[in-house]
Amino acid sequence: MNRLLLALALLLPPLLPANAQAPDAVAAVPERLRGAWFAGDCAAPAGMLALSARAAARVPAEGPARLLRFTEARQAAGWTVATGRGAEAPRLLLRPAGEGLETAEPANKLRDDRLPGDAPVTAWRRCAATPLAFASQGEGVAFLGSVEVLEAACGPGIGSVPDCAAAIVRVGDVSGDNLLGTAELARLFRGAAWLLSIQSEAGPELAGLAGGAGALGGLAAARVVLESLDYDGDNRLSARELAQDRAALATVGEARGRPLALERLSDGIAVLRGVVEGLMGAD
């Protein structure tokens, strides 16, 4: 449930004040290198590498997966050197090799002029069709790029509430009607569940299980979001509904009347919170 709530927070991120410091612009992974790559024969790949503008998800056929989210990408010694978040600042080296891709992960202290050093170089290829063993990762791979769109529109000091709401609709809209239905919201939650499982270095079976759990948890979360924000009752969410009460903070009030003792409502609120937490399965 904690992951589900985190995914909900990710899809509906709070906007910081306009004077909040925005993250520094970073050079992205070259566009021609983005997408899904596979190691070995396409009939039975040994692993998948999914590259977005600022992230890499490596999912082996066996063993734990790994997620790197890049703070910068630069050119050195013929490689694109993408540096990941974290105290160790891991680096992933990328370079095109004909129609394929080569990667390496050098030691942290290795100088740029000695890249790639003794690090083994892995060859990757495109596959004309997604190998069946990795088909269940598709929604997660799509969300790997979607979360970057949301960060760009909803991040600190970057976007506005209308921009953020429009971005949520843009990354979630599958049918092309510029609205979000239950299935489209559930797809976003399933993708978020996959991303969280990869971040925790889950194996491919657990990553697939996270997507399966997201099918249930994501559907429940989608219904909660839809029923909470569907003001016109059409069973779809628009950018306007997502931005309701958030794009412009306004309150008018009424001069007549007397203040009530709101503290008396605390018992009722506590009961209501207990009911909601029970329905959501909170600890």
PDB file of C-alpha atoms in Angstrom:
ATOM      1  CA  MET A   1       0.000   0.000   0.000  1.00  0.00           C
ATOM      2  CA  ASN A   2       2.885   2.371   0.705  1.00  0.00           C
ATOM      3  CA  ARG A   3       4.088   1.880  -2.860  1.00  0.00           C
ATOM      4  CA  LEU A   4       0.604   2.539  -4.155  1.00  0.00           C
ATOM      5  CA  LEU A   5       0.416   5.804  -2.230  1.00  0.00           C
ATOM      6  CA  LEU A   6       3.879   6.749  -3.476  1.00  0.00           C
ATOM      7  CA  ALA A   7       2.767   6.084  -7.027  1.00  0.00           C
ATOM      8  CA  LEU A   8      -0.283   8.276  -6.461  1.00  0.00           C
ATOM      9  CA  ALA A   9       1.943  11.061  -5.164  1.00  0.00           C
ATOM     10  CA  LEU A  10       4.132  10.624  -8.231  1.00  0.00           C
ATOM     11  CA  LEU A  11       1.205  10.962 -10.608  1.00  0.00           C
ATOM     12  CA  LEU A  12      -0.261  13.955  -8.808  1.00  0.00           C
ATOM     13  CA  PRO A  13       2.895  15.733  -7.592  1.00  0.00           C
ATOM     14  CA  PRO A  14       2.645  18.871  -5.473  1.00  0.00           C
ATOM     15  CA  LEU A  15       4.034  21.954  -7.153  1.00  0.00           C
ATOM     16  CA  LEU A  16       6.566  23.917  -5.139  1.00  0.00           C
ATOM     17  CA  PRO A  17       6.446  27.720  -5.013  1.00  0.00           C
ATOM     18  CA  ALA A  18       7.558  29.543  -8.123  1.00  0.00           C
ATOM     19  CA  ASN A  19      10.689  30.786  -6.365  1.00  0.00           C
ATOM     20  CA  ALA A  20      11.837  27.243  -5.522  1.00  0.00           C
ATOM     21  CA  GLN A  21      15.155  26.312  -7.066  1.00  0.00           C
ATOM     22  CA  ALA A  22      14.838  24.311 -10.264  1.00  0.00           C
ATOM     23  CA  PRO A  23      17.265  21.472 -10.985  1.00  0.00           C
ATOM     24  CA  ASP A  24      20.153  22.256 -13.287  1.00  0.00           C
ATOM     25  CA  ALA A  25      19.613  21.384 -16.924  1.00  0.00           C
ATOM     26  CA  VAL A  26      21.323  18.130 -17.893  1.00  0.00           C
ATOM     27  CA  ALA A  27      22.505  16.799 -21.199  1.00  0.00           C
ATOM     28  CA  ALA A  28      20.328  13.866 -22.192  1.00  0.00           C
ATOM     29  CA  VAL A  29      21.123  10.439 -23.561  1.00  0.00           C
ATOM     30  CA  PRO A  30      21.219  10.881 -27.367  1.00  0.00           C
ATOM     31  CA  GLU A  31      17.774  10.286 -28.839  1.00  0.00           C
ATOM     32  CA  ARG A  32      18.955   7.637 -31.308  1.00  0.00           C
ATOM     33  CA  LEU A  33      20.140   5.501 -28.387  1.00  0.00           C
ATOM     34  CA  ARG A  34      16.850   5.608 -26.482  1.00  0.00           C
ATOM     35  CA  GLY A  35      14.373   2.750 -26.359  1.00  0.00           C
ATOM     36  CA  ALA A  36      14.692  -0.974 -25.687  1.00  0.00           C
ATOM     37  CA  TRP A  37      17.860  -2.944 -26.446  1.00  0.00           C
ATOM     38  CA  PHE A  38      18.488  -6.656 -25.970  1.00  0.00           C
ATOM     39  CA  ALA A  39      21.588  -8.727 -25.270  1.00  0.00           C
ATOM     40  CA  GLY A  40      22.015 -11.952 -27.220  1.00  0.00           C
ATOM     41  CA  ASP A  41      19.636 -13.537 -29.688  1.00  0.00           C
ATOM     42  CA  CYS A  42      16.203 -11.922 -30.022  1.00  0.00           C
ATOM     43  CA  ALA A  43      14.536 -15.327 -29.680  1.00  0.00           C
ATOM     44  CA  ALA A  44      15.923 -15.718 -26.151  1.00  0.00           C
ATOM     45  CA  PRO A  45      17.717 -12.557 -24.973  1.00  0.00           C
ATOM     46  CA  ALA A  46      19.932 -12.627 -21.912  1.00  0.00           C
ATOM     47  CA  GLY A  47      18.673  -9.227 -20.841  1.00  0.00           C
ATOM     48  CA  MET A  48      17.016  -5.944 -21.748  1.00  0.00           C
ATOM     49  CA  LEU A  49      18.336  -2.394 -21.455  1.00  0.00           C
ATOM     50  CA  ALA A  50      15.711   0.363 -21.616  1.00  0.00           C
ATOM     51  CA  LEU A  51      17.084   3.875 -22.141  1.00  0.00           C
ATOM     52  CA  SER A  52      15.124   7.094 -21.748  1.00  0.00           C
ATOM     53  CA  ALA A  53      16.445  10.646 -21.848  1.00  0.00           C
ATOM     54  CA  ARG A  54      17.648  10.522 -18.235  1.00  0.00           C
ATOM     55  CA  ALA A  55      17.504   6.907 -17.097  1.00  0.00           C
ATOM     56  CA  ALA A  56      18.523   3.335 -17.814  1.00  0.00           C
ATOM     57  CA  ALA A  57      16.722   0.201 -16.634  1.00  0.00           C
ATOM     58  CA  ARG A  58      18.653  -3.037 -17.042  1.00  0.00           C
ATOM     59  CA  VAL A  59      16.541  -6.174 -16.686  1.00  0.00           C
ATOM     60  CA  PRO A  60      18.402  -9.486 -17.028  1.00  0.00           C
ATOM     61  CA  ALA A  61      16.568 -12.686 -17.874  1.00  0.00           C
ATOM     62  CA  GLU A  62      17.780 -13.963 -14.500  1.00  0.00           C
ATOM     63  CA  GLY A  63      18.927 -11.987 -11.482  1.00  0.00           C
ATOM     64  CA  PRO A  64      18.103  -8.562 -10.048  1.00  0.00           C
ATOM     65  CA  ALA A  65      17.219  -5.604 -12.242  1.00  0.00           C
ATOM     66  CA  ARG A  66      18.879  -2.212 -11.865  1.00  0.00           C
ATOM     67  CA  LEU A  67      17.728   1.369 -12.368  1.00  0.00           C
ATOM     68  CA  LEU A  68      20.045   4.315 -12.975  1.00  0.00           C
ATOM     69  CA  ARG A  69      18.651   7.846 -13.089  1.00  0.00           C
ATOM     70  CA  PHE A  70      21.133  10.280 -14.565  1.00  0.00           C
ATOM     71  CA  THR A  71      22.086  13.690 -13.241  1.00  0.00           C
ATOM     72  CA  GLU A  72      24.267  14.452 -16.262  1.00  0.00           C
ATOM     73  CA  ALA A  73      25.411  13.040 -19.582  1.00  0.00           C
ATOM     74  CA  ARG A  74      28.519  14.164 -21.452  1.00  0.00           C
ATOM     75  CA  GLN A  75      30.894  13.034 -24.171  1.00  0.00           C
ATOM     76  CA  ALA A  76      34.328  11.603 -23.342  1.00  0.00           C
ATOM     77  CA  ALA A  77      36.731   9.289 -25.178  1.00  0.00           C
ATOM     78  CA  GLY A  78      34.116   8.455 -27.814  1.00  0.00           C
ATOM     79  CA  TRP A  79      31.493   7.481 -25.229  1.00  0.00           C
ATOM     80  CA  THR A  80      28.383   9.115 -23.852  1.00  0.00           C
ATOM     81  CA  VAL A  81      29.133   9.119 -20.126  1.00  0.00           C
ATOM     82  CA  ALA A  82      25.887   9.139 -18.134  1.00  0.00           C
ATOM     83  CA  THR A  83      26.327   9.674 -14.397  1.00  0.00           C
ATOM     84  CA  GLY A  84      23.721   8.281 -12.026  1.00  0.00           C
ATOM     85  CA  ARG A  85      22.340   9.602  -8.768  1.00  0.00           C
ATOM     86  CA  GLY A  86      23.749   8.482  -5.435  1.00  0.00           C
ATOM     87  CA  ALA A  87      26.824   8.905  -3.293  1.00  0.00           C
ATOM     88  CA  GLU A  88      28.909   6.644  -5.550  1.00  0.00           C
ATOM     89  CA  ALA A  89      27.773   8.465  -8.736  1.00  0.00           C
ATOM     90  CA  PRO A  90      27.832   5.312 -10.910  1.00  0.00           C
ATOM     91  CA  ARG A  91      28.619   5.835 -14.586  1.00  0.00           C
ATOM     92  CA  LEU A  92      27.155   4.092 -17.601  1.00  0.00           C
ATOM     93  CA  LEU A  93      29.102   4.377 -20.861  1.00  0.00           C
ATOM     94  CA  LEU A  94      27.137   4.268 -24.111  1.00  0.00           C
ATOM     95  CA  ARG A  95      28.237   4.317 -27.734  1.00  0.00           C
ATOM     96  CA  PRO A  96      26.675   3.232 -31.030  1.00  0.00           C
ATOM     97  CA  ALA A  97      28.259   0.242 -32.736  1.00  0.00           C
ATOM     98  CA  GLY A  98      26.901  -0.016 -36.269  1.00  0.00           C
ATOM     99  CA  GLU A  99      23.198  -0.735 -35.822  1.00  0.00           C
ATOM    100  CA  GLY A 100      23.789  -1.871 -32.261  1.00  0.00           C
ATOM    101  CA  LEU A 101      24.849  -0.394 -28.938  1.00  0.00           C
ATOM    102  CA  GLU A 102      27.781  -0.994 -26.612  1.00  0.00           C
ATOM    103  CA  THR A 103      27.802  -0.228 -22.895  1.00  0.00           C
ATOM    104  CA  ALA A 104      30.286  -0.438 -20.051  1.00  0.00           C
ATOM    105  CA  GLU A 105      30.282   0.416 -16.356  1.00  0.00           C
ATOM    106  CA  PRO A 106      33.759   1.595 -15.307  1.00  0.00           C
ATOM    107  CA  ALA A 107      35.154   1.783 -11.804  1.00  0.00           C
ATOM    108  CA  ASN A 108      34.036   4.908  -9.973  1.00  0.00           C
ATOM    109  CA  LYS A 109      37.518   6.439  -9.697  1.00  0.00           C
ATOM    110  CA  LEU A 110      38.643   5.718 -13.258  1.00  0.00           C
ATOM    111  CA  ARG A 111      39.670   8.903 -15.101  1.00  0.00           C
ATOM    112  CA  ASP A 112      37.902   9.918 -18.308  1.00  0.00           C
ATOM    113  CA  ASP A 113      41.076   9.591 -20.381  1.00  0.00           C
ATOM    114  CA  ARG A 114      41.306   5.903 -19.403  1.00  0.00           C
ATOM    115  CA  LEU A 115      37.725   4.900 -20.193  1.00  0.00           C
ATOM    116  CA  PRO A 116      36.461   2.222 -20.274  1.00  0.00           C
ATOM    117  CA  GLY A 117      39.451   0.723 -18.466  1.00  0.00           C
ATOM    118  CA  ASP A 118      39.055  -2.942 -17.572  1.00  0.00           C
ATOM    119  CA  ALA A 119      35.256  -2.767 -17.543  1.00  0.00           C
ATOM    120  CA  PRO A 120      33.678  -5.410 -19.801  1.00  0.00           C
ATOM    121  CA  VAL A 121      31.861  -4.065 -22.855  1.00  0.00           C
ATOM    122  CA  THR A 122      28.346  -5.429 -23.451  1.00  0.00           C
ATOM    123  CA  ALA A 123      26.795  -5.520 -26.931  1.00  0.00           C
ATOM    124  CA  TRP A 124      23.078  -4.799 -27.401  1.00  0.00           C
ATOM    125  CA  ARG A 125      20.787  -5.032 -30.403  1.00  0.00           C
ATOM    126  CA  ARG A 126      17.334  -3.912 -31.451  1.00  0.00           C
ATOM    127  CA  CYS A 127      14.706  -6.597 -31.988  1.00  0.00           C
ATOM    128  CA  ALA A 128      12.033  -6.276 -34.663  1.00  0.00           C
ATOM    129  CA  ALA A 129       9.419  -7.519 -32.189  1.00  0.00           C
ATOM    130  CA  THR A 130       9.477  -7.485 -28.402  1.00  0.00           C
ATOM    131  CA  PRO A 131      10.749 -10.848 -27.115  1.00  0.00           C
ATOM    132  CA  LEU A 132       7.960 -12.617 -25.245  1.00  0.00           C
ATOM    133  CA  ALA A 133      10.079 -12.978 -22.109  1.00  0.00           C
ATOM    134  CA  PHE A 134      10.115  -9.183 -21.732  1.00  0.00           C
ATOM    135  CA  ALA A 135       6.658  -8.281 -23.044  1.00  0.00           C
ATOM    136  CA  SER A 136       5.299  -7.876 -19.497  1.00  0.00           C
ATOM    137  CA  GLN A 137       7.789  -5.042 -18.912  1.00  0.00           C
ATOM    138  CA  GLY A 138       6.207  -2.842 -21.597  1.00  0.00           C
ATOM    139  CA  GLU A 139       4.099  -0.554 -19.412  1.00  0.00           C
ATOM    140  CA  GLY A 140       7.032  -0.002 -17.095  1.00  0.00           C
ATOM    141  CA  VAL A 141       9.365   0.860 -19.966  1.00  0.00           C
ATOM    142  CA  ALA A 142       6.798   3.378 -21.212  1.00  0.00           C
ATOM    143  CA  PHE A 143       6.512   4.897 -17.735  1.00  0.00           C
ATOM    144  CA  LEU A 144      10.305   5.248 -17.537  1.00  0.00           C
ATOM    145  CA  GLY A 145       9.974   8.049 -20.079  1.00  0.00           C
ATOM    146  CA  SER A 146       6.612   9.289 -18.800  1.00  0.00           C
ATOM    147  CA  VAL A 147       7.963  10.053 -15.339  1.00  0.00           C
ATOM    148  CA  GLU A 148      10.528  12.370 -16.932  1.00  0.00           C
ATOM    149  CA  VAL A 149       7.743  14.239 -18.726  1.00  0.00           C
ATOM    150  CA  LEU A 150       5.955  14.635 -15.379  1.00  0.00           C
ATOM    151  CA  GLU A 151       9.134  15.817 -13.664  1.00  0.00           C
ATOM    152  CA  ALA A 152       9.700  18.412 -16.388  1.00  0.00           C
ATOM    153  CA  ALA A 153       6.151  19.764 -16.107  1.00  0.00           C
ATOM    154  CA  CYS A 154       5.595  19.374 -12.366  1.00  0.00           C
ATOM    155  CA  GLY A 155       9.048  19.739 -10.840  1.00  0.00           C
ATOM    156  CA  PRO A 156      10.262  22.492  -8.491  1.00  0.00           C
ATOM    157  CA  GLY A 157      10.359  25.913 -10.095  1.00  0.00           C
ATOM    158  CA  ILE A 158       9.609  24.536 -13.560  1.00  0.00           C
ATOM    159  CA  GLY A 159       5.951  24.208 -14.457  1.00  0.00           C
ATOM    160  CA  SER A 160       2.536  25.431 -13.436  1.00  0.00           C
ATOM    161  CA  VAL A 161      -0.524  23.543 -12.240  1.00  0.00           C
ATOM    162  CA  PRO A 162      -2.186  23.651 -15.707  1.00  0.00           C
ATOM    163  CA  ASP A 163       1.059  22.451 -17.319  1.00  0.00           C
ATOM    164  CA  CYS A 164       1.349  19.647 -14.770  1.00  0.00           C
ATOM    165  CA  ALA A 165      -2.264  18.541 -15.235  1.00  0.00           C
ATOM    166  CA  ALA A 166      -1.879  18.629 -19.017  1.00  0.00           C
ATOM    167  CA  ALA A 167       1.288  16.518 -18.765  1.00  0.00           C
ATOM    168  CA  ILE A 168      -0.506  13.857 -16.702  1.00  0.00           C
ATOM    169  CA  VAL A 169      -3.223  13.649 -19.339  1.00  0.00           C
ATOM    170  CA  ARG A 170      -0.655  13.623 -22.159  1.00  0.00           C
ATOM    171  CA  VAL A 171       1.372  10.702 -20.814  1.00  0.00           C
ATOM    172  CA  GLY A 172      -1.712   8.737 -19.771  1.00  0.00           C
ATOM    173  CA  ASP A 173      -4.023   9.254 -22.755  1.00  0.00           C
ATOM    174  CA  VAL A 174      -4.038   6.081 -24.853  1.00  0.00           C
ATOM    175  CA  SER A 175      -7.349   6.482 -26.686  1.00  0.00           C
ATOM    176  CA  GLY A 176      -6.502   9.933 -28.029  1.00  0.00           C
ATOM    177  CA  ASP A 177      -9.567  11.696 -26.600  1.00  0.00           C
ATOM    178  CA  ASN A 178      -7.447  13.934 -24.331  1.00  0.00           C
ATOM    179  CA  LEU A 179      -9.150  12.440 -21.268  1.00  0.00           C
ATOM    180  CA  LEU A 180      -8.159   9.774 -18.751  1.00  0.00           C
ATOM    181  CA  GLY A 181     -10.375   6.783 -18.013  1.00  0.00           C
ATOM    182  CA  THR A 182      -9.997   4.095 -15.364  1.00  0.00           C
ATOM    183  CA  ALA A 183      -7.938   1.780 -17.589  1.00  0.00           C
ATOM    184  CA  GLU A 184      -5.589   4.601 -18.595  1.00  0.00           C
ATOM    185  CA  LEU A 185      -5.062   5.653 -14.980  1.00  0.00           C
ATOM    186  CA  ALA A 186      -4.496   2.022 -13.980  1.00  0.00           C
ATOM    187  CA  ARG A 187      -1.860   1.722 -16.721  1.00  0.00           C
ATOM    188  CA  LEU A 188       0.052   4.632 -15.186  1.00  0.00           C
ATOM    189  CA  PHE A 189      -0.096   3.041 -11.740  1.00  0.00           C
ATOM    190  CA  ARG A 190       1.115  -0.296 -13.136  1.00  0.00           C
ATOM    191  CA  GLY A 191       4.026   1.490 -14.785  1.00  0.00           C
ATOM    192  CA  ALA A 192       4.845   3.265 -11.521  1.00  0.00           C
ATOM    193  CA  ALA A 193       4.733  -0.054  -9.628  1.00  0.00           C
ATOM    194  CA  TRP A 194       7.199  -1.536 -12.128  1.00  0.00           C
ATOM    195  CA  LEU A 195       9.538   1.442 -11.784  1.00  0.00           C
ATOM    196  CA  LEU A 196       9.513   1.157  -7.996  1.00  0.00           C
ATOM    197  CA  SER A 197      10.286  -2.566  -8.191  1.00  0.00           C
ATOM    198  CA  ILE A 198      13.214  -1.932 -10.546  1.00  0.00           C
ATOM    199  CA  GLN A 199      14.507   0.773  -8.217  1.00  0.00           C
ATOM    200  CA  SER A 200      14.613  -1.800  -5.410  1.00  0.00           C
ATOM    201  CA  GLU A 201      16.627  -4.120  -7.720  1.00  0.00           C
ATOM    202  CA  ALA A 202      13.918  -6.763  -7.970  1.00  0.00           C
ATOM    203  CA  GLY A 203      14.421  -9.790 -10.181  1.00  0.00           C
ATOM    204  CA  PRO A 204      12.477 -10.131 -13.446  1.00  0.00           C
ATOM    205  CA  GLU A 205       9.902 -12.403 -11.805  1.00  0.00           C
ATOM    206  CA  LEU A 206       9.272  -9.879  -9.032  1.00  0.00           C
ATOM    207  CA  ALA A 207       9.229  -7.039 -11.534  1.00  0.00           C
ATOM    208  CA  GLY A 208       6.563  -8.901 -13.487  1.00  0.00           C
ATOM    209  CA  LEU A 209       4.745  -9.639 -10.237  1.00  0.00           C
ATOM    210  CA  ALA A 210       4.842  -5.943  -9.379  1.00  0.00           C
ATOM    211  CA  GLY A 211       3.194  -5.262 -12.705  1.00  0.00           C
ATOM    212  CA  GLY A 212       0.630  -7.942 -11.915  1.00  0.00           C
ATOM    213  CA  ALA A 213       0.016  -6.512  -8.466  1.00  0.00           C
ATOM    214  CA  GLY A 214      -0.269  -3.138 -10.127  1.00  0.00           C
ATOM    215  CA  ALA A 215      -3.078  -4.578 -12.224  1.00  0.00           C
ATOM    216  CA  LEU A 216      -5.102  -4.905  -9.014  1.00  0.00           C
ATOM    217  CA  GLY A 217      -3.664  -2.114  -6.902  1.00  0.00           C
ATOM    218  CA  GLY A 218      -3.419   0.158  -9.925  1.00  0.00           C
ATOM    219  CA  LEU A 219      -7.048  -0.461 -10.825  1.00  0.00           C
ATOM    220  CA  ALA A 220      -8.142   0.294  -7.262  1.00  0.00           C
ATOM    221  CA  ALA A 221      -6.037   3.458  -7.176  1.00  0.00           C
ATOM    222  CA  ALA A 222      -7.348   4.504 -10.585  1.00  0.00           C
ATOM    223  CA  ARG A 223     -10.921   4.174  -9.372  1.00  0.00           C
ATOM    224  CA  VAL A 224     -10.151   6.227  -6.257  1.00  0.00           C
ATOM    225  CA  VAL A 225      -8.572   9.003  -8.323  1.00  0.00           C
ATOM    226  CA  LEU A 226     -11.325   8.935 -10.941  1.00  0.00           C
ATOM    227  CA  GLU A 227     -14.175   8.961  -8.455  1.00  0.00           C
ATOM    228  CA  SER A 228     -12.467  11.691  -6.423  1.00  0.00           C
ATOM    229  CA  LEU A 229     -11.864  14.105  -9.318  1.00  0.00           C
ATOM    230  CA  ASP A 230     -14.521  13.281 -11.940  1.00  0.00           C
ATOM    231  CA  TYR A 231     -16.623  16.379 -11.286  1.00  0.00           C
ATOM    232  CA  ASP A 232     -18.715  16.210 -14.465  1.00  0.00           C
ATOM    233  CA  GLY A 233     -19.484  12.505 -14.017  1.00  0.00           C
ATOM    234  CA  ASP A 234     -18.391  11.364 -17.487  1.00  0.00           C
ATOM    235  CA  ASN A 235     -16.054   8.661 -16.099  1.00  0.00           C
ATOM    236  CA  ARG A 236     -13.058  10.467 -17.581  1.00  0.00           C
ATOM    237  CA  LEU A 237     -10.555  12.954 -16.171  1.00  0.00           C
ATOM    238  CA  SER A 238      -9.617  16.098 -18.059  1.00  0.00           C
ATOM    239  CA  ALA A 239      -6.679  18.408 -17.401  1.00  0.00           C
ATOM    240  CA  ARG A 240      -9.199  20.955 -16.083  1.00  0.00           C
ATOM    241  CA  GLU A 241     -10.490  18.492 -13.483  1.00  0.00           C
ATOM    242  CA  LEU A 242      -6.963  17.547 -12.440  1.00  0.00           C
ATOM    243  CA  ALA A 243      -6.157  21.236 -11.934  1.00  0.00           C
ATOM    244  CA  GLN A 244      -9.399  22.055 -10.107  1.00  0.00           C
ATOM    245  CA  ASP A 245      -8.681  24.115  -6.932  1.00  0.00           C
ATOM    246  CA  ARG A 246      -4.948  23.862  -7.682  1.00  0.00           C
ATOM    247  CA  ALA A 247      -4.369  26.194 -10.633  1.00  0.00           C
ATOM    248  CA  ALA A 248      -5.766  29.201  -8.751  1.00  0.00           C
ATOM    249  CA  LEU A 249      -5.933  29.216  -4.969  1.00  0.00           C
ATOM    250  CA  ALA A 250      -8.960  31.295  -4.059  1.00  0.00           C
ATOM    251  CA  THR A 251     -11.353  31.644  -1.157  1.00  0.00           C
ATOM    252  CA  VAL A 252     -14.045  34.268  -0.636  1.00  0.00           C
ATOM    253  CA  GLY A 253     -16.049  33.428   2.468  1.00  0.00           C
ATOM    254  CA  GLU A 254     -19.044  35.163   3.990  1.00  0.00           C
ATOM    255  CA  ALA A 255     -19.037  38.149   6.335  1.00  0.00           C
ATOM    256  CA  ARG A 256     -22.162  37.020   8.193  1.00  0.00           C
ATOM    257  CA  GLY A 257     -22.221  34.282  10.820  1.00  0.00           C
ATOM    258  CA  ARG A 258     -20.052  33.344  13.796  1.00  0.00           C
ATOM    259  CA  PRO A 259     -16.966  31.095  14.075  1.00  0.00           C
ATOM    260  CA  LEU A 260     -17.755  27.592  15.304  1.00  0.00           C
ATOM    261  CA  ALA A 261     -15.605  25.486  17.597  1.00  0.00           C
ATOM    262  CA  LEU A 262     -13.927  23.392  14.920  1.00  0.00           C
ATOM    263  CA  GLU A 263     -12.121  21.379  17.579  1.00  0.00           C
ATOM    264  CA  ARG A 264     -15.397  19.525  18.160  1.00  0.00           C
ATOM    265  CA  LEU A 265     -15.049  18.002  14.721  1.00  0.00           C
ATOM    266  CA  SER A 266     -11.838  16.174  15.652  1.00  0.00           C
ATOM    267  CA  ASP A 267     -13.612  13.056  16.952  1.00  0.00           C
ATOM    268  CA  GLY A 268     -15.661  12.785  13.780  1.00  0.00           C
ATOM    269  CA  ILE A 269     -12.581  13.299  11.615  1.00  0.00           C
ATOM    270  CA  ALA A 270     -10.722  10.575  13.529  1.00  0.00           C
ATOM    271  CA  VAL A 271     -13.576   8.133  12.923  1.00  0.00           C
ATOM    272  CA  LEU A 272     -13.688   9.018   9.225  1.00  0.00           C
ATOM    273  CA  ARG A 273      -9.923   8.587   8.904  1.00  0.00           C
ATOM    274  CA  GLY A 274     -10.137   5.166  10.528  1.00  0.00           C
ATOM    275  CA  VAL A 275     -12.806   4.084   8.066  1.00  0.00           C
ATOM    276  CA  VAL A 276     -10.776   5.307   5.072  1.00  0.00           C
ATOM    277  CA  GLU A 277      -7.559   3.672   6.299  1.00  0.00           C
ATOM    278  CA  GLY A 278      -9.431   0.432   6.862  1.00  0.00           C
ATOM    279  CA  LEU A 279     -10.810   0.478   3.334  1.00  0.00           C
ATOM    280  CA  MET A 280      -7.355   1.188   1.908  1.00  0.00           C
ATOM    281  CA  GLY A 281      -5.697  -1.546   3.947  1.00  0.00           C
ATOM    282  CA  ALA A 282      -3.346   0.811   5.788  1.00  0.00           C
ATOM    283  CA  ASP A 283      -1.397  -0.476   8.760  1.00  0.00           C
TER     284      ASP A 283
END
